[in-house]
Coordinates of C-alpha atoms in Angstrom, one line a residue:
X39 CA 0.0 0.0 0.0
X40 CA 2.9 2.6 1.1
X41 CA 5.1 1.5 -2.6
X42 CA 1.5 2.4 -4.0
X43 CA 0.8 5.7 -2.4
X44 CA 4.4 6.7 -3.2
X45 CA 3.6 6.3 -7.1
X46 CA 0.8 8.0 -7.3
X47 CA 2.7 10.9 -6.1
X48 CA 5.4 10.8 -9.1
X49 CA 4.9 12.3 -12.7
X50 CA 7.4 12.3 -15.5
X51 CA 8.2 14.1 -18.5
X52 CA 10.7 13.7 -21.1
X53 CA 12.6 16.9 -21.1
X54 CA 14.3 17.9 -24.6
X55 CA 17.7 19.1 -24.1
X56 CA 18.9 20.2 -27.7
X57 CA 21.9 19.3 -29.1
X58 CA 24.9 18.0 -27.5
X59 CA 27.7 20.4 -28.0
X60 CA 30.9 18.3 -27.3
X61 CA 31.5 14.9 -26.3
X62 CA 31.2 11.3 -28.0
X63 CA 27.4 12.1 -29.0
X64 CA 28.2 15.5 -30.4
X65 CA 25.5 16.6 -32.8
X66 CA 23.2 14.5 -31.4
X67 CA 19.6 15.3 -30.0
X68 CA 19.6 14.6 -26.5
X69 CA 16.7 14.2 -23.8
X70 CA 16.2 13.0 -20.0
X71 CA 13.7 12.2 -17.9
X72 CA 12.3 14.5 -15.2
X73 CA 10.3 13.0 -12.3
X74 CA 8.0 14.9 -10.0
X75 CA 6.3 15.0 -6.8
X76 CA 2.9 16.3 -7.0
X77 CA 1.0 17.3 -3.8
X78 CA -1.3 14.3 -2.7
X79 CA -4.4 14.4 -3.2
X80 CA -5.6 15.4 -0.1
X81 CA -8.8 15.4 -0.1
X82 CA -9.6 12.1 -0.1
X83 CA -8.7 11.8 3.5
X84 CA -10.0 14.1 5.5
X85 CA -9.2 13.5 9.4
X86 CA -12.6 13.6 11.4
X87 CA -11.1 16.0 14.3
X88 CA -9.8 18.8 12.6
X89 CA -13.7 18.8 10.9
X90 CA -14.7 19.1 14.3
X91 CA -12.5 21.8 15.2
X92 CA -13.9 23.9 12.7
X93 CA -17.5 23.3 14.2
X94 CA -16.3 24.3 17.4
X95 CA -14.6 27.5 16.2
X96 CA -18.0 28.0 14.7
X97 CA -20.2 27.4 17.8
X98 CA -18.0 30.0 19.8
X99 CA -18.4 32.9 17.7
X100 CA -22.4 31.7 16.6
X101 CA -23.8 30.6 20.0
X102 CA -25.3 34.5 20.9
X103 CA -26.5 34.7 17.2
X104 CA -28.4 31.1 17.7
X105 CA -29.8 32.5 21.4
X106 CA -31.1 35.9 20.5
X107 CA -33.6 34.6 17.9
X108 CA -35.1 32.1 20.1
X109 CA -35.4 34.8 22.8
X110 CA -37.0 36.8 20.3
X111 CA -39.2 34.5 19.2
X112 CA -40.2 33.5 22.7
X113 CA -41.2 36.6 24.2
X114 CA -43.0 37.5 20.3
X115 CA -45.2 34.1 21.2
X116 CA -46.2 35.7 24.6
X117 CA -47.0 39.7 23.9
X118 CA -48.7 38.3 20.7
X119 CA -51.5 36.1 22.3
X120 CA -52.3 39.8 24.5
X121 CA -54.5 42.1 23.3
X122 CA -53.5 45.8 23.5
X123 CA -55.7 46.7 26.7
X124 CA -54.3 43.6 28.6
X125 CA -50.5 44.4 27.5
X126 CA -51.3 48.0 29.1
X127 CA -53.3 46.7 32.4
X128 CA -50.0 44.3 32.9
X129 CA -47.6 47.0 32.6
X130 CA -49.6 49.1 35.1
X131 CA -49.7 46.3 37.7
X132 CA -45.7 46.4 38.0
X133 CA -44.1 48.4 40.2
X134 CA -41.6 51.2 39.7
X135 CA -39.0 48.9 41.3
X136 CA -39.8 45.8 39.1
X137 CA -39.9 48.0 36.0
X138 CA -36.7 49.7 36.7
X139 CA -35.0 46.4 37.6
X140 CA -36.0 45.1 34.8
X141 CA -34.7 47.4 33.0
X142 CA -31.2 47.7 34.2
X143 CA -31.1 43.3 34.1
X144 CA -31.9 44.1 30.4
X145 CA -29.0 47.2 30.2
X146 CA -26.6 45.5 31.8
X147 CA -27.3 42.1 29.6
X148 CA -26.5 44.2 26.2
X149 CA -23.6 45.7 28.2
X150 CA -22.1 42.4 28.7
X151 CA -22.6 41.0 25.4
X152 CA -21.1 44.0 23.8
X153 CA -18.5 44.3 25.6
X154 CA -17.6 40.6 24.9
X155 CA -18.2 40.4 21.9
X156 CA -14.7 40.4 19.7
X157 CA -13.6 44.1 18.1
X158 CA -14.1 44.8 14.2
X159 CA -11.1 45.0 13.0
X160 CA -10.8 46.4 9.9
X161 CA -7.9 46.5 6.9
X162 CA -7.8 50.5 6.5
X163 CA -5.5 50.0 3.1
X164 CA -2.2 48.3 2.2
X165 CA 0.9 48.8 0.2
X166 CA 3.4 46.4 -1.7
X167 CA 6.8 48.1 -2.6
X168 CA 8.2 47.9 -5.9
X169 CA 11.5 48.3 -6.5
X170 CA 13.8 50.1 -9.2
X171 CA 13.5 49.4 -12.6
X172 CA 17.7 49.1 -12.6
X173 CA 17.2 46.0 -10.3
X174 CA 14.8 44.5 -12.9
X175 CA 16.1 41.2 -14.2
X176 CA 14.9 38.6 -17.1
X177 CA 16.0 34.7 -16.5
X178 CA 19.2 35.0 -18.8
X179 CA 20.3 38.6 -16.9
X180 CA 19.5 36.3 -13.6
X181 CA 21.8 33.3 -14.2
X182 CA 24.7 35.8 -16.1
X183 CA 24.5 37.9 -12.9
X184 CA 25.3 34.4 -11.4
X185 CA 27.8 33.4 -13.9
X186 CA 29.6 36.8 -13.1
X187 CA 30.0 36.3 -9.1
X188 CA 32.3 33.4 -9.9
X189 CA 30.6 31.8 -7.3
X190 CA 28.8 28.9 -9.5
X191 CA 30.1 26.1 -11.7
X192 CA 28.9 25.4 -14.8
X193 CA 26.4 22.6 -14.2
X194 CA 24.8 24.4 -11.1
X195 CA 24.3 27.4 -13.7
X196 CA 22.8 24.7 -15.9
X197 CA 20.1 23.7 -13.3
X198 CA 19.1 27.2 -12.1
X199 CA 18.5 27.7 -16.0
X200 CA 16.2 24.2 -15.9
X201 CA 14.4 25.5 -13.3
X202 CA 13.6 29.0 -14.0
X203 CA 12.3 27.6 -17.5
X204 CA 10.0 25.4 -15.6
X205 CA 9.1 27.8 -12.6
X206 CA 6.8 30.3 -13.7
X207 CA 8.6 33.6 -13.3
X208 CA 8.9 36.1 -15.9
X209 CA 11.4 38.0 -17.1
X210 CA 10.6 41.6 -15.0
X211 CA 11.3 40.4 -11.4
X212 CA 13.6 42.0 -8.9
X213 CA 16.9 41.0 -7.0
X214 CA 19.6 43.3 -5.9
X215 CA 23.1 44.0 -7.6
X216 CA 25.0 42.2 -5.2
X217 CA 24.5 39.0 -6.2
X218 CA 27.1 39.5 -8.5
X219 CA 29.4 40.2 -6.1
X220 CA 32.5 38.3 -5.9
X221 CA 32.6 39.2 -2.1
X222 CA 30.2 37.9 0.5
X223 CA 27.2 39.0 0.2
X224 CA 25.7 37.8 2.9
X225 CA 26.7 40.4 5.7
X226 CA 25.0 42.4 8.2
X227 CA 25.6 45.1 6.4
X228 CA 24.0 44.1 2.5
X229 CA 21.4 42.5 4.8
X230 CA 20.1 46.2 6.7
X231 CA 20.5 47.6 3.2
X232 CA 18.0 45.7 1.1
X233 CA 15.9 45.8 4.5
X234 CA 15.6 49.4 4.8
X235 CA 15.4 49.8 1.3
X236 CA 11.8 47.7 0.9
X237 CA 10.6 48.3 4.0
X238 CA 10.6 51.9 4.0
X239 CA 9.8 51.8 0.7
X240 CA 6.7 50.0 1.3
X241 CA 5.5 52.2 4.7
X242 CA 6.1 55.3 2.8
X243 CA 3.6 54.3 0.6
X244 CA 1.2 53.2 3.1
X245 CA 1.4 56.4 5.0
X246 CA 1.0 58.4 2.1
X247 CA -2.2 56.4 1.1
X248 CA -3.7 55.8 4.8
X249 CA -3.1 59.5 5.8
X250 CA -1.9 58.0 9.3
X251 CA 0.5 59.6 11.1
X252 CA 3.5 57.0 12.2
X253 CA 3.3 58.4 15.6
X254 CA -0.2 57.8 15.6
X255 CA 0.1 53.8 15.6
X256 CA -0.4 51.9 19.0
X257 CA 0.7 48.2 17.4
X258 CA 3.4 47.3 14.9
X259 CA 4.5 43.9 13.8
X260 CA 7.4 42.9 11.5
X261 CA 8.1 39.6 9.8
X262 CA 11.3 38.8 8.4
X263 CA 12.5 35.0 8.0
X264 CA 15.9 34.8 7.6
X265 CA 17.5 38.1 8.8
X266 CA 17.1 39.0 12.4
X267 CA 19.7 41.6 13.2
X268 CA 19.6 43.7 16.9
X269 CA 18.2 45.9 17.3
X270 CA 15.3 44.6 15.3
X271 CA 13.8 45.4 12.3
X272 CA 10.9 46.5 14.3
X273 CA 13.2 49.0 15.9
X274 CA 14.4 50.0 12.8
X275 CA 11.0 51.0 11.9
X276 CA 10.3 52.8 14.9
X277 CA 13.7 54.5 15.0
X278 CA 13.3 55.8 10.9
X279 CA 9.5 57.5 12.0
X280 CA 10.4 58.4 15.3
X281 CA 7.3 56.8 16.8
X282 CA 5.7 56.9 20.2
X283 CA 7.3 55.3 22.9
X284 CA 4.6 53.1 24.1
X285 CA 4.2 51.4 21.0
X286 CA 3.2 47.5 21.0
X287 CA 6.3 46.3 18.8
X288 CA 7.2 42.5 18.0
X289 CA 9.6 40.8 15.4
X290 CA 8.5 38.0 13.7
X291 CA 11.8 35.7 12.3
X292 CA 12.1 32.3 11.3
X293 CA 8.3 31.5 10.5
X294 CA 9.0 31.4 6.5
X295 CA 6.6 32.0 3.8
X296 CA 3.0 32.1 6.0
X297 CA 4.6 34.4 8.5
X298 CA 2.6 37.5 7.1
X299 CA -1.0 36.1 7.9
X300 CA 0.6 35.0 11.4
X301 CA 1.4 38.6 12.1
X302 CA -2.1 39.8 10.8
X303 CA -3.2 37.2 13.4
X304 CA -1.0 38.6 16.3
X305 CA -2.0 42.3 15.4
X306 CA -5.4 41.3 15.5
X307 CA -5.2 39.9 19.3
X308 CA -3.5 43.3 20.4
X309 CA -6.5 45.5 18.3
X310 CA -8.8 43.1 20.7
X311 CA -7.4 44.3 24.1
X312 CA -6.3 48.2 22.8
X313 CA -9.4 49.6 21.6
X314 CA -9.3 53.1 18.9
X315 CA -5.6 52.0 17.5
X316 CA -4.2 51.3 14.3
X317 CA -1.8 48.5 13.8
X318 CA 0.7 48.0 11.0
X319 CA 2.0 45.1 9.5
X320 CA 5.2 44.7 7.3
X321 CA 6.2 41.3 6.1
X322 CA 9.5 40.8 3.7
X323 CA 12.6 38.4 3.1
X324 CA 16.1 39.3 2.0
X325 CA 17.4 37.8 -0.8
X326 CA 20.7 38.9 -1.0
X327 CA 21.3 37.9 3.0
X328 CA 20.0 34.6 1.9
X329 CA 22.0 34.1 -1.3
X330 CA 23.2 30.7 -1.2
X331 CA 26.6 30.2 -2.6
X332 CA 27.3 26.3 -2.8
X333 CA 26.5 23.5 -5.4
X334 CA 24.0 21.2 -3.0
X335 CA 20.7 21.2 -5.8
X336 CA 18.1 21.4 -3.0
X337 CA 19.6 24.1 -1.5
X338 CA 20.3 26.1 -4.8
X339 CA 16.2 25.9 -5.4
X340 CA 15.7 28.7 -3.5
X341 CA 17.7 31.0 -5.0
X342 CA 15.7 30.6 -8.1
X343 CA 12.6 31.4 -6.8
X344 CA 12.9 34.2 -4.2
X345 CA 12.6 37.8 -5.2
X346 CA 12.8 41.3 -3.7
X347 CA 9.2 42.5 -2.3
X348 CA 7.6 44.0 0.9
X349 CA 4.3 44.5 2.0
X350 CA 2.6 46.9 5.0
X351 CA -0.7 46.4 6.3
X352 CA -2.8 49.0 8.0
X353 CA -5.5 47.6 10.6
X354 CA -7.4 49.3 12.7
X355 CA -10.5 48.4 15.4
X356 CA -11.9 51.7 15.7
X357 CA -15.8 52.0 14.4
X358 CA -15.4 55.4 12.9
X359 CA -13.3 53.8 10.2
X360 CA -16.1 51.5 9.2
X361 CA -16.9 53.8 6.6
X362 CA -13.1 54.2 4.4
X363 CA -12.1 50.7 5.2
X364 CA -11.3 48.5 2.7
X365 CA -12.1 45.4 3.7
X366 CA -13.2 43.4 7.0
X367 CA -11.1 40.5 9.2
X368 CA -13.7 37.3 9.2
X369 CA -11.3 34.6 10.1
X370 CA -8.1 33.5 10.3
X371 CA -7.0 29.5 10.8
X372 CA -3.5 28.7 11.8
X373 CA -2.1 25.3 10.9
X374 CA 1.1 24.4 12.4
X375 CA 2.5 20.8 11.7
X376 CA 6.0 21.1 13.6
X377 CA 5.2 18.1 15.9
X378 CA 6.0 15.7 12.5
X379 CA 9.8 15.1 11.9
X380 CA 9.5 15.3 8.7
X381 CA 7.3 18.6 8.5
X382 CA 10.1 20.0 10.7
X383 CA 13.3 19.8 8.2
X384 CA 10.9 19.7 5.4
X385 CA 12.7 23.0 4.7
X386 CA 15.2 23.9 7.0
X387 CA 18.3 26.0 7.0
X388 CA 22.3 24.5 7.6
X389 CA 25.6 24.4 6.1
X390 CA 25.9 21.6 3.2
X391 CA 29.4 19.8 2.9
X392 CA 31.5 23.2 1.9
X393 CA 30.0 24.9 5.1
X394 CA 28.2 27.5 3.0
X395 CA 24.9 28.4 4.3
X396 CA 21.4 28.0 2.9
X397 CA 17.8 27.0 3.0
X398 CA 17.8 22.8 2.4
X399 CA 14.5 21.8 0.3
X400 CA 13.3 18.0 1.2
X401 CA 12.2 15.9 -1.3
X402 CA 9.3 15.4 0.9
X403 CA 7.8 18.8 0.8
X404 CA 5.2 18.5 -1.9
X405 CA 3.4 15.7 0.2
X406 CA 3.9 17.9 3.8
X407 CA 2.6 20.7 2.6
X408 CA -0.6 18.7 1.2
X409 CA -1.2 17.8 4.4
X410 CA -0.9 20.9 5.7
X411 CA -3.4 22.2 3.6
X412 CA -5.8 19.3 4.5
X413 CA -5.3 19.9 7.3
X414 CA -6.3 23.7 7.0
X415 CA -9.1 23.6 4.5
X416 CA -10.5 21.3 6.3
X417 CA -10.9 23.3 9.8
X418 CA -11.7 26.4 7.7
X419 CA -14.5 24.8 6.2
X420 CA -17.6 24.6 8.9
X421 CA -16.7 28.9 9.3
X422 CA -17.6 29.6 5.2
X423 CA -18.9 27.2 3.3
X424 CA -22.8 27.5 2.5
X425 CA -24.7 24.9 4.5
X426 CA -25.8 23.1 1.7
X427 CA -22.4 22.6 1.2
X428 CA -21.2 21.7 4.6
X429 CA -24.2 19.0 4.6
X430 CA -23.4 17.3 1.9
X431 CA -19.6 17.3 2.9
X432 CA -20.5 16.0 6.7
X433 CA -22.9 13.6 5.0
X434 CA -20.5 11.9 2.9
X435 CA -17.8 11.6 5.7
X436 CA -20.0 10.2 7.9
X437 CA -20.5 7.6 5.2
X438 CA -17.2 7.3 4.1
X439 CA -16.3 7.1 8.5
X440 CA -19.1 4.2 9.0
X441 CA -19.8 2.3 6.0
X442 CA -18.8 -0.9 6.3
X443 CA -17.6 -1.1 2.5
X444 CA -15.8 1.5 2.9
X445 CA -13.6 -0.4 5.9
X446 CA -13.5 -3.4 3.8
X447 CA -12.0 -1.7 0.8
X448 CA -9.4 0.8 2.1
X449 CA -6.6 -1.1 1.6
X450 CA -7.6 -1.2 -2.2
X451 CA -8.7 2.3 -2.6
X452 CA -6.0 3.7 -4.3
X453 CA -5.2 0.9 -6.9
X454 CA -8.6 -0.4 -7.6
X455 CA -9.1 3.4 -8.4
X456 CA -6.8 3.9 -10.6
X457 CA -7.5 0.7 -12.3
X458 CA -11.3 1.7 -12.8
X459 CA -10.0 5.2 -14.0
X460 CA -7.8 3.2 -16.8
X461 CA -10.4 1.1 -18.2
X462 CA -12.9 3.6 -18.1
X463 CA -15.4 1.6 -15.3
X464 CA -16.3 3.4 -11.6
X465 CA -15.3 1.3 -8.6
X466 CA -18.2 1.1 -5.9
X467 CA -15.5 0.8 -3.7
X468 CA -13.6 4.1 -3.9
X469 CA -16.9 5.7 -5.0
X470 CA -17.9 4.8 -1.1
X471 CA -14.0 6.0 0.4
X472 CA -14.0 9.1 -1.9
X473 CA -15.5 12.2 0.2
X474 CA -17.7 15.2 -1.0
X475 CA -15.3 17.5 -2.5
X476 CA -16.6 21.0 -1.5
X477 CA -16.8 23.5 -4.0
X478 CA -14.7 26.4 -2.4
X479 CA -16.2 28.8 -5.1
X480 CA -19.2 29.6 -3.2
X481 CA -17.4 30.4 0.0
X482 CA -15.0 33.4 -2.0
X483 CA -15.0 35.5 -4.7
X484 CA -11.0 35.5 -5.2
X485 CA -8.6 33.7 -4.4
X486 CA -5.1 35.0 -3.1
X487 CA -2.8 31.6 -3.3
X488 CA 1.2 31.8 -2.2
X489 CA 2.6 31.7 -5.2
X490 CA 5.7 29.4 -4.2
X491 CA 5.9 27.6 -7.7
X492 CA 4.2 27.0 -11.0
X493 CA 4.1 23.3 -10.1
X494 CA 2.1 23.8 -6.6
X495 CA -0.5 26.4 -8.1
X496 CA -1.3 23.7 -10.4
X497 CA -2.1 21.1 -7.9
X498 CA -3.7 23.2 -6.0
X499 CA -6.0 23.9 -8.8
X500 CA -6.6 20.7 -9.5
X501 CA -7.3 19.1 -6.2
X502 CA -9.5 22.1 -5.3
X503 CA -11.1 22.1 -8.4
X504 CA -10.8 25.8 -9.1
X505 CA -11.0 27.6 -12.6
X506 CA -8.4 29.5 -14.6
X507 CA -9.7 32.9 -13.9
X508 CA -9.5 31.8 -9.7
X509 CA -6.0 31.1 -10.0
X510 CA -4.9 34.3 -12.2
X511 CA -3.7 36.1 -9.1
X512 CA -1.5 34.0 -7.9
X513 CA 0.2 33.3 -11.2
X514 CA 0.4 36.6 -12.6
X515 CA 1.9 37.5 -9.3
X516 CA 4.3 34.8 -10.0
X517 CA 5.0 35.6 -13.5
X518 CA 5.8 39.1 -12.6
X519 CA 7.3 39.3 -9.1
X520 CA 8.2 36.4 -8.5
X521 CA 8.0 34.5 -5.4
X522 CA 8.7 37.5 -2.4
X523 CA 7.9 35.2 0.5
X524 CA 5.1 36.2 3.1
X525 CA 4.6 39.5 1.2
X526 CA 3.2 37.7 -2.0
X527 CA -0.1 37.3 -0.8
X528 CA -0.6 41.4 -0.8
X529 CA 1.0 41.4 -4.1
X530 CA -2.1 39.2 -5.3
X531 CA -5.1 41.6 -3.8
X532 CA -3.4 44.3 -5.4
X533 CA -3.6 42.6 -8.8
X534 CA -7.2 42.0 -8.1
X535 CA -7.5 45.6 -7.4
X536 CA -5.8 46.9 -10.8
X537 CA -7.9 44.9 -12.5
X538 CA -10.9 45.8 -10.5
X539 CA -12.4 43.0 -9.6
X540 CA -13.0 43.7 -6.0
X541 CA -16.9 44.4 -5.2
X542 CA -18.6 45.3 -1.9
X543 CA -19.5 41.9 0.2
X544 CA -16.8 40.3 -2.1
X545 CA -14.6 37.2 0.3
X546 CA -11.1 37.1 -0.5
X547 CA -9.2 33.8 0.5
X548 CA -5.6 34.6 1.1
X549 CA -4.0 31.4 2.2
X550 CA 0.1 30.5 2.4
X551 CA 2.5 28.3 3.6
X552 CA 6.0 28.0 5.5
X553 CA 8.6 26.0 7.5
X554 CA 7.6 24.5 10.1
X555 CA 5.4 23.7 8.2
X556 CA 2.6 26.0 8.2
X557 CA 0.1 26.6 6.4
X558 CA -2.2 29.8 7.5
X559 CA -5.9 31.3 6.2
X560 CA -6.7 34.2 6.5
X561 CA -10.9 35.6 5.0
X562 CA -11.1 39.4 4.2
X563 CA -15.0 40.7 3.3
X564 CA -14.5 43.8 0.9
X565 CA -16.2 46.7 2.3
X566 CA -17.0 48.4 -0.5
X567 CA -16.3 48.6 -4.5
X568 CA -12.2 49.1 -4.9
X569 CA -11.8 51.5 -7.8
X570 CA -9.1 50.9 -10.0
X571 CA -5.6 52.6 -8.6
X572 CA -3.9 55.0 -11.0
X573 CA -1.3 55.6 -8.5
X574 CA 0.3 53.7 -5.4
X575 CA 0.2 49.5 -7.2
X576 CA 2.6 47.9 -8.1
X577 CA 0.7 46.8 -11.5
X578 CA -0.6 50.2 -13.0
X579 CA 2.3 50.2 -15.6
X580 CA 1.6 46.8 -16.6
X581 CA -1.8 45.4 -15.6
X582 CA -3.0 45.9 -19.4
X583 CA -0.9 43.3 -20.5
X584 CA -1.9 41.3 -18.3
X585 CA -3.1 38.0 -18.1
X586 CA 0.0 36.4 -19.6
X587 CA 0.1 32.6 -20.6
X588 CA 2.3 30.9 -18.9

């Protein structure tokens, strides 16, 4: 069964080479066989607890919604059977202390159920820097900026060129300069650089579009990865805008790609217990601080993916900005799979054999981070689907859970499956273990996916059964920026912006994933209709020519 499993998560390809240039088979066409790990297909397993989870996030925030009515409806039961004189004579036969007791019971009722009741917060506006068009590279400027470090030999430069053709990424991304550099690059020094460049860059923006004052934020939360220097970046931002001194401030580091909706997460909880403030998020990565050098191929992967990018997030909890805001926080699920050995070093940062430095990719990845996102969807469910979605869903578990076919013929699932898919017949059998797949399209309205890799937008298409025009965020983003860690997912709602496709009630599903490994939701409700930018996006020179095929 395991030998199975394994297979069906391996595709291949032939790959044409072109022609040998030297050697005994000069002249000659040559080709080689690439083999793949796609992301299981994680939906048919869905784990029973983490379904129940979701209910019970559900019941906590629903259970004065599900009282109130029935109160409601109560006491509507009892004035209605009174006539008018007889509501009137039962009202005069109380008391001034009963009626004023009953009164304050009732005030002080509303009192504690507003007061409980968890803040608004609200996404005031956001900003995604964009840097220089002299730091603008295509994929042949990228690997001869390589070339010309000295740093690479020739067949490592060969398989950065494989997998840029394969990744996605366009030809207008960003990196800096130094990565030509024949000196270490990775210093304290390059790293503060490129950090103050795109983080500044991106709050100046943010400011400029919010009309916020820096000294007027109570909360502000950085994310950064790989470089943590002291004093923090976080103190880096307060020291650059001089803000107040009783600012909230926290430094995210280490948390990888889904950092950025864990620090929305965080400066939500400090919006709940600080009431009238404005918090500001900025998630980025360096790229030139986590340039890796050496000739291990999982650990050169990275550098062909990550670009330069920042984004900064204003929040804020105070009512009056009900009115401007752009959107509104409906939920956020965290998914953290650490507890799993091979989640852990999944990817994970060491020194290979020459003691150079660098992010390690495992071969196992694809698969952790499917169940990661099982994991995820599957607790995020209960708190959007439709119920008519959610009933069929639970309904089919519960058959696929109790049915006793289903227990006799899960050892053969997978292969008797397959089978019935290659000879064009449908298996009882795995019809029975197969579960409701939900249809996420009538939860959202767009779709904000990390865009890691071509390869994983794909399966994540497929297994979620999405359309073209769901997933044209995520790879556009890709195409054109690249992947810029936990900022990508704010380079994505910008894109939908541009194009102006937000509309008022509109969900947006922004969801990404990390080391750890992590994978993070978080639900947005537009506010109102988002007109197209003509200033302040990082697509108005370029959204016209976009979508691209990829």
């Amino acid at each position: 069964m395991g030998r199975s499993n394994e297979q069906d998560l391996l595709s291949t390809e032939i790959v044409n080479r072109g022609i040998e240039p030297s050697g005994p088979n000069a002249g000659s066409p040559t080709f080689s066989v690439r083999v793949r790990r796609r992301l299981p297909d994680f939906l048919q397993s869905v784990n029973l607890k983490y379904v129940k989870l979701g209910y019970h996030y559900l019941i906590n925030h629903a259970v004065y919604l599900a009282t109130i009515p029935v109160l409601v409806l109560v006491f509507s039961a009892e004035v209605g059977s009174l006539s008018r004189e007889e509501i009137w004579k039962k009202l005069w036969d109380y008391d001034l202390a009963t009626v004023i007791g009953f009164f304050g019971v009732f005030v002080l009722t509303a009192c504690v159920y507003f007061m409980s009741r968890p803040r608004s917060v609200y996404l005031i506006d956001f900003a995604c820097y964009k840097p220089s068009d002299e730091l603008k590279v295509t994929k042949e400027e990228f690997i001869e900026l390589a070339r010309k470090s000295g740093k690479f030999d020739e067949e490592t430069l060969g398989f950065k060129k494989r997998i840029l053709q394969a990744s996605g990424i366009g030809d207008e991304t960003y990196v800096p300069r130094s990565i030509s550099s024949s000196e270490n690059i990775t210093t304290m020094k390059e790293g503060r650089e490129e950090a103050s460049t795109v983080i500044f860059g991106a709050l100046d923006e943010l400011f400029e579009k919010t009309r916020v004052k820096p000294k007027d934020v109570g909360v502000l939360v950085v994310n950064c990865s790989i470089f943590n220097p002291t004093p923090s970046l976080s103190a880096m931002v307060i020291n650059h805008y001089k803000m107040r001194g009783n600012i909230l401030s926290y430094n995210l580091g280490g948390m990888g790609c889904s950092a950025g909706i864990i620090a929305v997460d965080l400066a939500r909880d400090m919006l709940q217990s600080n009431p009238n403030s404005y918090a500001v998020v900025v998630s980025t990565e360096m790229v030139g601080y986590n340039w890796y050098v050496g000739r291990d191929k999982s650990m050169v992967i990275p550098n062909c993916f990550f670009r330069m990018g920042c984004s900064a997030v204003m929040l804020s909890n105070r009512r009056r900005d009900f009115r401007h805001a752009k959107y509104r926080l409906e939920h956020i699920v965290r998914t953290h799979k650490a507890a799993d050995d091979r989640s852990f070093r999944s990817v994970y940062q060491e020194e290979d054999e020459q003691g150079f430095k660098g992010l390690k990719i495992s071969r196992d990845l694809m698969e952790v981070g499917g169940e990661a996102l099982k994991t995820n969807i599957t607790t995020l469910g209960p708190l959007v689907l439709p119920f008519s979605e959610q009933l069929l869903f639970f309904a089919a578990l519960l058959r696929r859970t109790f049915s006793p076919a289903t227990k006799t013929s899960t050892t053969t699932s997978f292969s008797s499956s397959a089978t019935a898919k290659t000879n064009g017949i449908k298996s009882s059998s795995s019809d029975l273990s197969k579960p409701y797949i939900p249809d996420y399209k009538l939860a959202f309205e767009h779709f904000c996916f990390h865009a890691a890799s071509k390869v994983v937008l794909e399966e994540l298409q497929k297994n979620l059964g999405l359309s073209e025009e769901n997933m044209e965020a995520s790879r556009m983003t890709l195409h054109r920026f690249g992947n810029t860690s936990s900022s990508g997912i704010w380079y994505e709602l910008a894109y939908l912006e541009a194009k102006e496709s937000v509309r008022r009630g509109d969900r947006v599903w922004q969801i990404a994933f990390g080391s750890g490994f992590k994978c993070n939701s978080v639900v947005w409700k537009a506010m109102r209709k988002v007109k197209k930018p003509t200033r302040n996006n990082p697509w108005v020179d370029c959204i016209n020519r976009y979508p691209v095929p990829l």
